[in-house]
Short mmCIF file of C-alpha atoms in Angstrom, two decimals:
data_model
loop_
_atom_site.label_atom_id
_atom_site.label_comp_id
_atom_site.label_asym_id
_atom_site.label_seq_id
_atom_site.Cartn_x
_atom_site.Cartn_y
_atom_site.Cartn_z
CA UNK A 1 0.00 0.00 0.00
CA UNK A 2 1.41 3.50 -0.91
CA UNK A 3 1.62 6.07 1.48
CA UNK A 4 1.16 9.86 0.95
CA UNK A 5 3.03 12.44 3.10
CA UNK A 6 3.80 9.48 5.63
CA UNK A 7 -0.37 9.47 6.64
CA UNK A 8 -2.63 9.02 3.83
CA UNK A 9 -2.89 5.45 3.17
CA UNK A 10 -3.16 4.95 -0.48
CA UNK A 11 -5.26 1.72 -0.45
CA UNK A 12 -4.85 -0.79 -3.87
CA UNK A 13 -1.74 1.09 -5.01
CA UNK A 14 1.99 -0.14 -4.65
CA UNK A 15 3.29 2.42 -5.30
CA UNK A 16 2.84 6.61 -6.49
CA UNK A 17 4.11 7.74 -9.18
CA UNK A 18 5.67 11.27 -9.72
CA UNK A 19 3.00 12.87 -11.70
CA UNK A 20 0.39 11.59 -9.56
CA UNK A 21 2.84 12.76 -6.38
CA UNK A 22 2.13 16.23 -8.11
CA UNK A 23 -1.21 16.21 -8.47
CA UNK A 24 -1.61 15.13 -5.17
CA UNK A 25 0.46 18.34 -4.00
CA UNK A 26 -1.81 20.40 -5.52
CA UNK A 27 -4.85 18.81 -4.15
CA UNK A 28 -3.32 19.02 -0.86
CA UNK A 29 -2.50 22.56 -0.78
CA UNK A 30 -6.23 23.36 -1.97
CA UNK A 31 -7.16 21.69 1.11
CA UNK A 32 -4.50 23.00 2.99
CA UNK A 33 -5.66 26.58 2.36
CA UNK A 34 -8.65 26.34 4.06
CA UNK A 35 -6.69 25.68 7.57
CA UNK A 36 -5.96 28.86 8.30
CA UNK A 37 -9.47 30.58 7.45
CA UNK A 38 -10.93 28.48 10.14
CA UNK A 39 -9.09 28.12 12.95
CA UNK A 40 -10.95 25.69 15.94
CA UNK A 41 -14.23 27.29 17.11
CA UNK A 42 -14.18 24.28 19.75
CA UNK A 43 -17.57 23.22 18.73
CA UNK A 44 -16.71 19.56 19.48
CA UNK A 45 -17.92 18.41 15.85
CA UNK A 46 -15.30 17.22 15.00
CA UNK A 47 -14.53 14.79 18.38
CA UNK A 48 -17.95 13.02 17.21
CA UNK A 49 -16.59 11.81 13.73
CA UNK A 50 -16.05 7.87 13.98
CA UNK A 51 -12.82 6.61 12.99
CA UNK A 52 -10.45 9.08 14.78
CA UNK A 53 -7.63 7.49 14.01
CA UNK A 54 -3.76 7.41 16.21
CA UNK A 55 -0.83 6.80 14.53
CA UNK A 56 1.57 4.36 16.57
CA UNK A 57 4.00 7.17 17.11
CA UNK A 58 2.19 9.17 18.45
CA UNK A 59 0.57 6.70 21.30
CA UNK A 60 3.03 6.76 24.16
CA UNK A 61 2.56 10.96 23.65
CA UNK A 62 -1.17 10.92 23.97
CA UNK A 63 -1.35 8.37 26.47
CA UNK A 64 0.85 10.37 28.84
CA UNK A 65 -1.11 13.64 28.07
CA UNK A 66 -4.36 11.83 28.53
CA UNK A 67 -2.60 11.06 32.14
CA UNK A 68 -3.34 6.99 31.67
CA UNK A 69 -0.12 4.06 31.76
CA UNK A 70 0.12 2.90 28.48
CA UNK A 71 -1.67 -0.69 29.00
CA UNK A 72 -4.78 1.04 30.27
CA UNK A 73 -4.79 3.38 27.05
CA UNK A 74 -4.30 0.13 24.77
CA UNK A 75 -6.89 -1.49 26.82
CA UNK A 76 -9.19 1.54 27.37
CA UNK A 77 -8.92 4.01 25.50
CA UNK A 78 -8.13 2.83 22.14
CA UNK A 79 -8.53 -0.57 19.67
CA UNK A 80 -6.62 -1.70 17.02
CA UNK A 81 -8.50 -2.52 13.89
CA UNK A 82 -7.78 -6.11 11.50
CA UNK A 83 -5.84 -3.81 9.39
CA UNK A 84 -3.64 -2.28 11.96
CA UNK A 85 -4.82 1.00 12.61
CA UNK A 86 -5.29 2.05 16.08
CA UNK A 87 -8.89 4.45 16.92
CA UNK A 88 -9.94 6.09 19.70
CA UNK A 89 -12.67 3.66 21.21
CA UNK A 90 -16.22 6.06 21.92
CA UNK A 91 -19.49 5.37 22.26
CA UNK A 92 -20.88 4.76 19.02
CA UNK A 93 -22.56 7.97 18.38
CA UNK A 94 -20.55 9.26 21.41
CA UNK A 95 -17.99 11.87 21.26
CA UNK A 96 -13.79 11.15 21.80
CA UNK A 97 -13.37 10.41 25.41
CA UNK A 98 -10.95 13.09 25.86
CA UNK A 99 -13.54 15.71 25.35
CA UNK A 100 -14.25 17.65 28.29
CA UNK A 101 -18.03 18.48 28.79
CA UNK A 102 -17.20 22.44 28.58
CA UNK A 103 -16.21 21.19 24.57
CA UNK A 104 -12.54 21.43 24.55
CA UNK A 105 -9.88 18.70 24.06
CA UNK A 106 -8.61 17.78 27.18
CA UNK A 107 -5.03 16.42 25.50
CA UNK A 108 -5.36 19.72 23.01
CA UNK A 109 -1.69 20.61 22.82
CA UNK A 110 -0.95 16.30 22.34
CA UNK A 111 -3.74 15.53 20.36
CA UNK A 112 -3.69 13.11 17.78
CA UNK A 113 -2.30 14.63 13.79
CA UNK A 114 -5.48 13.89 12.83
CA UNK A 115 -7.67 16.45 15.17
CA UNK A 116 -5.46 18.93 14.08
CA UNK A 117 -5.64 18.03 10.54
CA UNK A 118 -9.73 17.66 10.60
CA UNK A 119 -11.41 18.91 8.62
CA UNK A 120 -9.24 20.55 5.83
CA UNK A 121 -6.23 17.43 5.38
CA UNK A 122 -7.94 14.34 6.05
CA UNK A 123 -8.61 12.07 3.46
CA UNK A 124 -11.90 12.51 2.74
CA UNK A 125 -11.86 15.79 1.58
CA UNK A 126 -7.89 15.44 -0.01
CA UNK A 127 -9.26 12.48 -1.89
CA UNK A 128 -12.48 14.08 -3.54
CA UNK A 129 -9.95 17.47 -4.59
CA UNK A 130 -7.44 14.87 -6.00
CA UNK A 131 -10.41 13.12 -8.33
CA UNK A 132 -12.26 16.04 -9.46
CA UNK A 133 -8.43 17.71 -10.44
CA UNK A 134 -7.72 14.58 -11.93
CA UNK A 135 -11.06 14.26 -13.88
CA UNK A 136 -12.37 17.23 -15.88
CA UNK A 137 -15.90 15.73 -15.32
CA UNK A 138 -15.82 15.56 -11.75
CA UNK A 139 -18.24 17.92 -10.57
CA UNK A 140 -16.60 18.40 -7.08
CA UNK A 141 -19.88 20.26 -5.43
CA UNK A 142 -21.36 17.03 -5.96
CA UNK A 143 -18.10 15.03 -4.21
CA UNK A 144 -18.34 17.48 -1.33
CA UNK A 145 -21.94 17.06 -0.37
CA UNK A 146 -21.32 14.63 2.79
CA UNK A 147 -20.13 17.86 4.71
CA UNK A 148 -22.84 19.04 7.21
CA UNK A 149 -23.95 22.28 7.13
CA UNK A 150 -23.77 22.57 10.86
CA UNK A 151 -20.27 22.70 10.35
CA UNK A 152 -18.68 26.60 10.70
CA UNK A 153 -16.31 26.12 7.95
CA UNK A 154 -18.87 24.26 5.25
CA UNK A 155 -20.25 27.21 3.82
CA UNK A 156 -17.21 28.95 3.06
CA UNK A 157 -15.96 25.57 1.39
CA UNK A 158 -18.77 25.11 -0.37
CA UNK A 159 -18.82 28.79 -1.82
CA UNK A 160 -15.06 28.61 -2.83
CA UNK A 161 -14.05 24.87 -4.29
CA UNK A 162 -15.18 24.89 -7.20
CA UNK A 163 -13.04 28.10 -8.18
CA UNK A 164 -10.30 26.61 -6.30
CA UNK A 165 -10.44 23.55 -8.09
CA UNK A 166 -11.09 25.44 -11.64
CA UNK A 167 -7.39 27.12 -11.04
CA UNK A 168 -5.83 23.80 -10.23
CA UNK A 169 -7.02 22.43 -13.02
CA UNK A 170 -5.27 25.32 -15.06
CA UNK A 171 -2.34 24.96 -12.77
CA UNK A 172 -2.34 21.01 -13.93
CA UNK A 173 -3.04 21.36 -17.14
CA UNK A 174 0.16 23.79 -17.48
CA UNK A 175 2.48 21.57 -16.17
CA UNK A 176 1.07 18.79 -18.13
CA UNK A 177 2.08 20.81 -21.62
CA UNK A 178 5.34 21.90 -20.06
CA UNK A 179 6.17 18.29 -19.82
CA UNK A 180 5.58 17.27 -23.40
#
């Protein structure tokens, strides 16, 4: 399985090759833009998502800051899926454990890449930019319709994508015709 920027698991491929490395730059820094436009309203929306996902490096870090040994975290606090990846264990509509009931992280400054990544650099949303750049077709309104409106930063996503998309594809297409 390929793996993007050491995080995005790249599921069916081997391997990625340069030109698709590129595209997937430019798909990433669409996303990436959006990060600093919305920084966390602590609305705890995002601590409800299932699949919140640990990397193994950064376990023994958010164990300690969650203030639990590490065999109580393992046991507790987390599982480990079939496939090897570790997630927070919650209720099933539940929020993360290590949400406070005033709505704020209780590990914030050792929270897992992910919460700091959500919503903007998570695969999801990387993904869906990467296909519609990729694919003229794509209509990428139509790719971003799971987001919730209840969500601060959906409007302004919404209202902007498509334009933002648009100029990648330009951006794409360029480098594409350089390279012939």
């Amino acid at each position: 399985m390929a793996l993007y920027r050491g995080k995005y698991q790249l599921e069916g491929l081997a391997k990625i090759s340069p030109e698709m490395e590129k595209d997937l730059d430019l798909a990433y820094d669409i996303c990436m833009s959006y990060r600093g436009m919305f920084p966390c309203e602590m609305c705890g929306k995002c601590c409800h998502q299932p699949n919140i996902i640990i990397r193994p490096e950064e376990v023994d870090r958010v164990s300690t800051a969650a203030g639990v040994d590490l065999y109580t975290f393992m046991t507790r606090y987390v599982y480990q899926t079939s496939d090897g990846r570790i997630l927070i264990n919650k209720k099933e509509d539940g929020p993360c454990p290590f949400l406070g009931k005033d709505r704020r992280c209780t590990i914030w400054e050792d929270r897992p890449e992910i919460c700091d990544d959500f919503p903007y650099l998570v695969s999801m949303f990387v993904s869906r930019v990467y296909l519609a750049l990729t694919n003229p077709d794509a209509d990428i309104l139509d790719m971003v319709g799971y987001m919730d409106e209840k969500w601060p930063c959906t409007k302004e996503i919404r209202s902007t994508i498509a334009e933002k998309v648009e100029e990648g594809r330009k951006v794409r297409a360029g480098r594409l015709n350089d390279a012939r």
